[in-house]
Amino acid sequence: MSITPPSPVSPVRAGQQIRTFLRAWARDPMGVAAVLPSGRQLSQKMLKPLSLLPESDPAQQRVIELGAGTGAFTRALIEHGLHCANLLVVERDAS
């Protein structure tokens, strides 16, 4: 099994991600846990506490991400240094 980290988001891909998010929200607003997709700034703020953990080496941390959505937080985790093998992503909406 090979694990490939997600690629950086281009402006075109970002627009596609927003459309995908909005379609999912329109289809099932109670099933989508946000009113807007997570972006880079939110992801960076969410990652700040991780560097305060005793095992602050991101390569040694394990993360379970519930509801990956458009992947903004997933990309931020990997850019932060988390190894893909230490990341379990669960998403109920396959689109």
Tab-separated table of N, CA and C in Angstrom:
chain	number	residue	atom	x	y	z
A	1	MET	N	0.841	-1.164	0.000
A	1	MET	CA	0.000	0.000	0.000
A	1	MET	C	0.892	1.235	0.000
A	2	SER	N	0.630	2.156	-0.902
A	2	SER	CA	1.394	3.400	-0.921
A	2	SER	C	0.488	4.543	-0.496
A	3	ILE	N	1.071	5.508	0.174
A	3	ILE	CA	0.329	6.667	0.649
A	3	ILE	C	0.925	7.891	-0.010
A	4	THR	N	0.083	8.636	-0.698
A	4	THR	CA	0.535	9.829	-1.400
A	4	THR	C	-0.036	11.056	-0.717
A	5	PRO	N	0.806	11.987	-0.279
A	5	PRO	CA	0.276	13.193	0.344
A	5	PRO	C	-0.450	14.050	-0.685
A	6	PRO	N	-1.471	14.796	-0.258
A	6	PRO	CA	-2.178	15.657	-1.190
A	6	PRO	C	-1.276	16.767	-1.706
A	7	SER	N	-1.549	17.207	-2.908
A	7	SER	CA	-0.747	18.267	-3.509
A	7	SER	C	-1.259	19.631	-3.050
A	8	PRO	N	-0.427	20.677	-3.181
A	8	PRO	CA	-0.880	22.020	-2.830
A	8	PRO	C	-2.101	22.410	-3.665
A	9	VAL	N	-2.896	23.316	-3.149
A	9	VAL	CA	-4.136	23.700	-3.816
A	9	VAL	C	-3.894	24.881	-4.739
A	10	SER	N	-4.247	24.709	-6.007
A	10	SER	CA	-4.190	25.813	-6.962
A	10	SER	C	-5.489	26.605	-6.835
A	11	PRO	N	-5.531	27.856	-7.341
A	11	PRO	CA	-6.777	28.626	-7.285
A	11	PRO	C	-7.939	27.906	-7.966
A	12	VAL	N	-7.664	27.212	-9.067
A	12	VAL	CA	-8.724	26.480	-9.767
A	12	VAL	C	-9.237	25.352	-8.887
A	13	ARG	N	-8.311	24.608	-8.286
A	13	ARG	CA	-8.712	23.495	-7.422
A	13	ARG	C	-9.444	24.014	-6.188
A	14	ALA	N	-9.032	25.157	-5.664
A	14	ALA	CA	-9.710	25.736	-4.501
A	14	ALA	C	-11.163	26.042	-4.843
A	15	GLY	N	-11.406	26.579	-6.026
A	15	GLY	CA	-12.775	26.848	-6.468
A	15	GLY	C	-13.587	25.571	-6.582
A	16	GLN	N	-12.970	24.516	-7.087
A	16	GLN	CA	-13.650	23.223	-7.191
A	16	GLN	C	-13.976	22.685	-5.804
A	17	GLN	N	-13.064	22.862	-4.865
A	17	GLN	CA	-13.299	22.377	-3.505
A	17	GLN	C	-14.467	23.109	-2.858
A	18	ILE	N	-14.559	24.406	-3.085
A	18	ILE	CA	-15.670	25.178	-2.524
A	18	ILE	C	-16.985	24.710	-3.126
A	19	ARG	N	-17.011	24.486	-4.443
A	19	ARG	CA	-18.236	23.985	-5.086
A	19	ARG	C	-18.613	22.612	-4.542
A	20	THR	N	-17.624	21.738	-4.376
A	20	THR	CA	-17.882	20.403	-3.825
A	20	THR	C	-18.462	20.521	-2.420
A	21	PHE	N	-17.873	21.385	-1.604
A	21	PHE	CA	-18.357	21.597	-0.241
A	21	PHE	C	-19.798	22.102	-0.258
A	22	LEU	N	-20.082	23.113	-1.077
A	22	LEU	CA	-21.427	23.693	-1.114
A	22	LEU	C	-22.467	22.691	-1.600
A	23	ARG	N	-22.103	21.853	-2.581
A	23	ARG	CA	-23.032	20.806	-3.042
A	23	ARG	C	-23.338	19.830	-1.908
A	24	ALA	N	-22.300	19.421	-1.181
A	24	ALA	CA	-22.501	18.487	-0.061
A	24	ALA	C	-23.364	19.132	1.019
A	25	TRP	N	-23.122	20.400	1.293
A	25	TRP	CA	-23.906	21.104	2.309
A	25	TRP	C	-25.357	21.245	1.872
A	26	ALA	N	-25.597	21.578	0.604
A	26	ALA	CA	-26.965	21.715	0.100
A	26	ALA	C	-27.702	20.374	0.142
A	27	ARG	N	-26.984	19.304	-0.119
A	27	ARG	CA	-27.570	17.961	-0.124
A	27	ARG	C	-27.928	17.509	1.294
A	28	ASP	N	-27.084	17.840	2.274
A	28	ASP	CA	-27.277	17.350	3.642
A	28	ASP	C	-26.674	18.340	4.638
A	29	PRO	N	-27.361	19.484	4.884
A	29	PRO	CA	-26.776	20.509	5.753
A	29	PRO	C	-26.503	20.028	7.179
A	30	MET	N	-27.302	19.106	7.688
A	30	MET	CA	-27.074	18.604	9.046
A	30	MET	C	-25.924	17.591	9.086
A	31	GLY	N	-25.569	17.038	7.941
A	31	GLY	CA	-24.478	16.069	7.874
A	31	GLY	C	-23.121	16.712	7.655
A	32	VAL	N	-23.125	17.980	7.248
A	32	VAL	CA	-21.870	18.720	7.047
A	32	VAL	C	-21.671	19.588	8.287
A	33	ALA	N	-20.568	19.414	8.947
A	33	ALA	CA	-20.356	20.049	10.254
A	33	ALA	C	-19.782	21.457	10.160
A	34	ALA	N	-20.041	22.160	9.075
A	34	ALA	CA	-19.513	23.518	8.919
A	34	ALA	C	-20.408	24.287	7.959
A	35	VAL	N	-20.328	25.609	8.011
A	35	VAL	CA	-21.052	26.428	7.042
A	35	VAL	C	-20.123	26.919	5.945
A	36	LEU	N	-18.826	26.809	6.178
A	36	LEU	CA	-17.806	27.124	5.177
A	36	LEU	C	-16.701	26.079	5.284
A	37	PRO	N	-16.024	25.793	4.170
A	37	PRO	CA	-14.912	24.843	4.258
A	37	PRO	C	-13.745	25.444	5.045
A	38	SER	N	-13.008	24.590	5.724
A	38	SER	CA	-11.819	25.048	6.462
A	38	SER	C	-10.771	25.536	5.475
A	39	GLY	N	-10.064	26.565	5.849
A	39	GLY	CA	-9.014	27.105	4.994
A	39	GLY	C	-7.660	27.043	5.673
A	40	ARG	N	-6.680	27.609	5.012
A	40	ARG	CA	-5.295	27.576	5.489
A	40	ARG	C	-5.128	28.270	6.843
A	41	GLN	N	-5.750	29.447	7.016
A	41	GLN	CA	-5.586	30.196	8.268
A	41	GLN	C	-6.157	29.428	9.457
A	42	LEU	N	-7.345	28.863	9.295
A	42	LEU	CA	-7.945	28.081	10.372
A	42	LEU	C	-7.082	26.863	10.682
A	43	SER	N	-6.604	26.208	9.648
A	43	SER	CA	-5.761	25.023	9.841
A	43	SER	C	-4.511	25.370	10.640
A	44	GLN	N	-3.874	26.496	10.329
A	44	GLN	CA	-2.666	26.902	11.052
A	44	GLN	C	-2.969	27.168	12.532
A	45	LYS	N	-4.119	27.807	12.802
A	45	LYS	CA	-4.492	28.067	14.198
A	45	LYS	C	-4.775	26.768	14.940
A	46	MET	N	-5.372	25.811	14.262
A	46	MET	CA	-5.676	24.527	14.897
A	46	MET	C	-4.404	23.725	15.161
A	47	LEU	N	-3.375	23.935	14.354
A	47	LEU	CA	-2.126	23.193	14.516
A	47	LEU	C	-1.231	23.759	15.621
A	48	LYS	N	-1.424	25.020	15.978
A	48	LYS	CA	-0.559	25.645	16.985
A	48	LYS	C	-0.461	24.835	18.276
A	49	PRO	N	-1.556	24.367	18.855
A	49	PRO	CA	-1.444	23.595	20.102
A	49	PRO	C	-0.650	22.297	19.953
A	50	LEU	N	-0.590	21.740	18.756
A	50	LEU	CA	0.158	20.495	18.576
A	50	LEU	C	1.632	20.668	18.903
A	51	SER	N	2.177	21.840	18.638
A	51	SER	CA	3.598	22.056	18.916
A	51	SER	C	3.862	22.201	20.416
A	52	LEU	N	2.807	22.315	21.221
A	52	LEU	CA	2.968	22.432	22.665
A	52	LEU	C	2.935	21.075	23.359
A	53	LEU	N	2.591	20.028	22.637
A	53	LEU	CA	2.529	18.696	23.229
A	53	LEU	C	3.921	18.209	23.597
A	54	PRO	N	4.034	17.365	24.639
A	54	PRO	CA	5.353	16.857	25.039
A	54	PRO	C	6.098	16.185	23.890
A	55	GLU	N	5.405	15.414	23.085
A	55	GLU	CA	6.036	14.762	21.934
A	55	GLU	C	5.836	15.670	20.718
A	56	SER	N	6.448	16.849	20.761
A	56	SER	CA	6.169	17.875	19.760
A	56	SER	C	6.775	17.602	18.387
A	57	ASP	N	7.509	16.516	18.232
A	57	ASP	CA	8.021	16.153	16.913
A	57	ASP	C	6.856	15.618	16.091
A	58	PRO	N	6.400	16.371	15.055
A	58	PRO	CA	5.237	15.942	14.285
A	58	PRO	C	5.406	14.561	13.663
A	59	ALA	N	6.635	14.160	13.414
A	59	ALA	CA	6.874	12.848	12.808
A	59	ALA	C	6.489	11.721	13.762
A	60	GLN	N	6.442	12.008	15.065
A	60	GLN	CA	6.117	10.992	16.064
A	60	GLN	C	4.645	11.016	16.480
A	61	GLN	N	3.899	12.020	16.044
A	61	GLN	CA	2.502	12.148	16.446
A	61	GLN	C	1.596	11.319	15.541
A	62	ARG	N	0.474	10.887	16.100
A	62	ARG	CA	-0.548	10.177	15.335
A	62	ARG	C	-1.830	10.998	15.419
A	63	VAL	N	-2.525	11.097	14.287
A	63	VAL	CA	-3.734	11.911	14.226
A	63	VAL	C	-4.838	11.121	13.541
A	64	ILE	N	-6.039	11.202	14.107
A	64	ILE	CA	-7.240	10.695	13.444
A	64	ILE	C	-8.063	11.922	13.098
A	65	GLU	N	-8.299	12.128	11.816
A	65	GLU	CA	-9.083	13.275	11.359
A	65	GLU	C	-10.462	12.776	10.960
A	66	LEU	N	-11.481	13.251	11.669
A	66	LEU	CA	-12.858	12.863	11.370
A	66	LEU	C	-13.498	13.948	10.522
A	67	GLY	N	-13.910	13.603	9.316
A	67	GLY	CA	-14.533	14.568	8.422
A	67	GLY	C	-13.512	15.429	7.717
A	68	ALA	N	-12.763	14.848	6.808
A	68	ALA	CA	-11.687	15.568	6.119
A	68	ALA	C	-12.195	16.644	5.174
A	69	GLY	N	-13.427	16.530	4.735
A	69	GLY	CA	-13.995	17.552	3.853
A	69	GLY	C	-13.161	17.769	2.612
A	70	THR	N	-12.761	19.016	2.372
A	70	THR	CA	-11.995	19.348	1.168
A	70	THR	C	-10.502	19.103	1.328
A	71	GLY	N	-10.059	18.721	2.517
A	71	GLY	CA	-8.658	18.344	2.712
A	71	GLY	C	-7.725	19.444	3.172
A	72	ALA	N	-8.250	20.626	3.490
A	72	ALA	CA	-7.379	21.739	3.902
A	72	ALA	C	-6.593	21.393	5.161
A	73	PHE	N	-7.257	20.819	6.153
A	73	PHE	CA	-6.575	20.486	7.397
A	73	PHE	C	-5.624	19.311	7.192
A	74	THR	N	-6.012	18.366	6.344
A	74	THR	CA	-5.144	17.221	6.033
A	74	THR	C	-3.830	17.712	5.438
A	75	ARG	N	-3.917	18.618	4.459
A	75	ARG	CA	-2.717	19.181	3.836
A	75	ARG	C	-1.863	19.917	4.867
A	76	ALA	N	-2.523	20.682	5.744
A	76	ALA	CA	-1.777	21.435	6.757
A	76	ALA	C	-1.043	20.492	7.713
A	77	LEU	N	-1.671	19.385	8.088
A	77	LEU	CA	-1.008	18.408	8.959
A	77	LEU	C	0.259	17.870	8.304
A	78	ILE	N	0.163	17.537	7.033
A	78	ILE	CA	1.309	16.970	6.315
A	78	ILE	C	2.396	18.028	6.135
A	79	GLU	N	1.994	19.261	5.801
A	79	GLU	CA	2.967	20.347	5.676
A	79	GLU	C	3.642	20.628	7.021
A	80	HIS	N	2.929	20.396	8.111
A	80	HIS	CA	3.449	20.597	9.470
A	80	HIS	C	4.481	19.527	9.827
A	81	GLY	N	4.543	18.461	9.024
A	81	GLY	CA	5.550	17.424	9.246
A	81	GLY	C	5.006	16.077	9.666
A	82	LEU	N	3.687	15.971	9.789
A	82	LEU	CA	3.100	14.687	10.164
A	82	LEU	C	3.299	13.692	9.028
A	83	HIS	N	3.787	12.507	9.353
A	83	HIS	CA	3.966	11.470	8.337
A	83	HIS	C	2.606	10.922	7.932
A	84	CYS	N	2.412	10.713	6.643
A	84	CYS	CA	1.146	10.181	6.130
A	84	CYS	C	0.775	8.867	6.808
A	85	ALA	N	1.768	8.055	7.128
A	85	ALA	CA	1.513	6.759	7.770
A	85	ALA	C	0.939	6.930	9.177
A	86	ASN	N	1.092	8.120	9.771
A	86	ASN	CA	0.577	8.384	11.114
A	86	ASN	C	-0.745	9.141	11.087
A	87	LEU	N	-1.366	9.208	9.919
A	87	LEU	CA	-2.603	9.957	9.751
A	87	LEU	C	-3.703	9.023	9.272
A	88	LEU	N	-4.785	8.960	10.035
A	88	LEU	CA	-5.965	8.196	9.638
A	88	LEU	C	-7.070	9.199	9.369
A	89	VAL	N	-7.567	9.225	8.135
A	89	VAL	CA	-8.595	10.177	7.740
A	89	VAL	C	-9.894	9.424	7.504
A	90	VAL	N	-10.964	9.900	8.142
A	90	VAL	CA	-12.282	9.291	7.988
A	90	VAL	C	-13.209	10.338	7.388
A	91	GLU	N	-13.819	10.015	6.253
A	91	GLU	CA	-14.758	10.926	5.588
A	91	GLU	C	-15.937	10.107	5.100
A	92	ARG	N	-17.134	10.479	5.508
A	92	ARG	CA	-18.309	9.698	5.111
A	92	ARG	C	-18.812	10.053	3.717
A	93	ASP	N	-18.484	11.239	3.223
A	93	ASP	CA	-18.920	11.667	1.889
A	93	ASP	C	-17.779	11.445	0.907
A	94	ALA	N	-17.924	10.480	0.031
A	94	ALA	CA	-16.847	10.108	-0.897
A	94	ALA	C	-16.564	11.167	-1.955
A	95	SER	N	-17.455	12.142	-2.150
A	95	SER	CA	-17.200	13.152	-3.183
A	95	SER	C	-16.186	14.135	-2.678
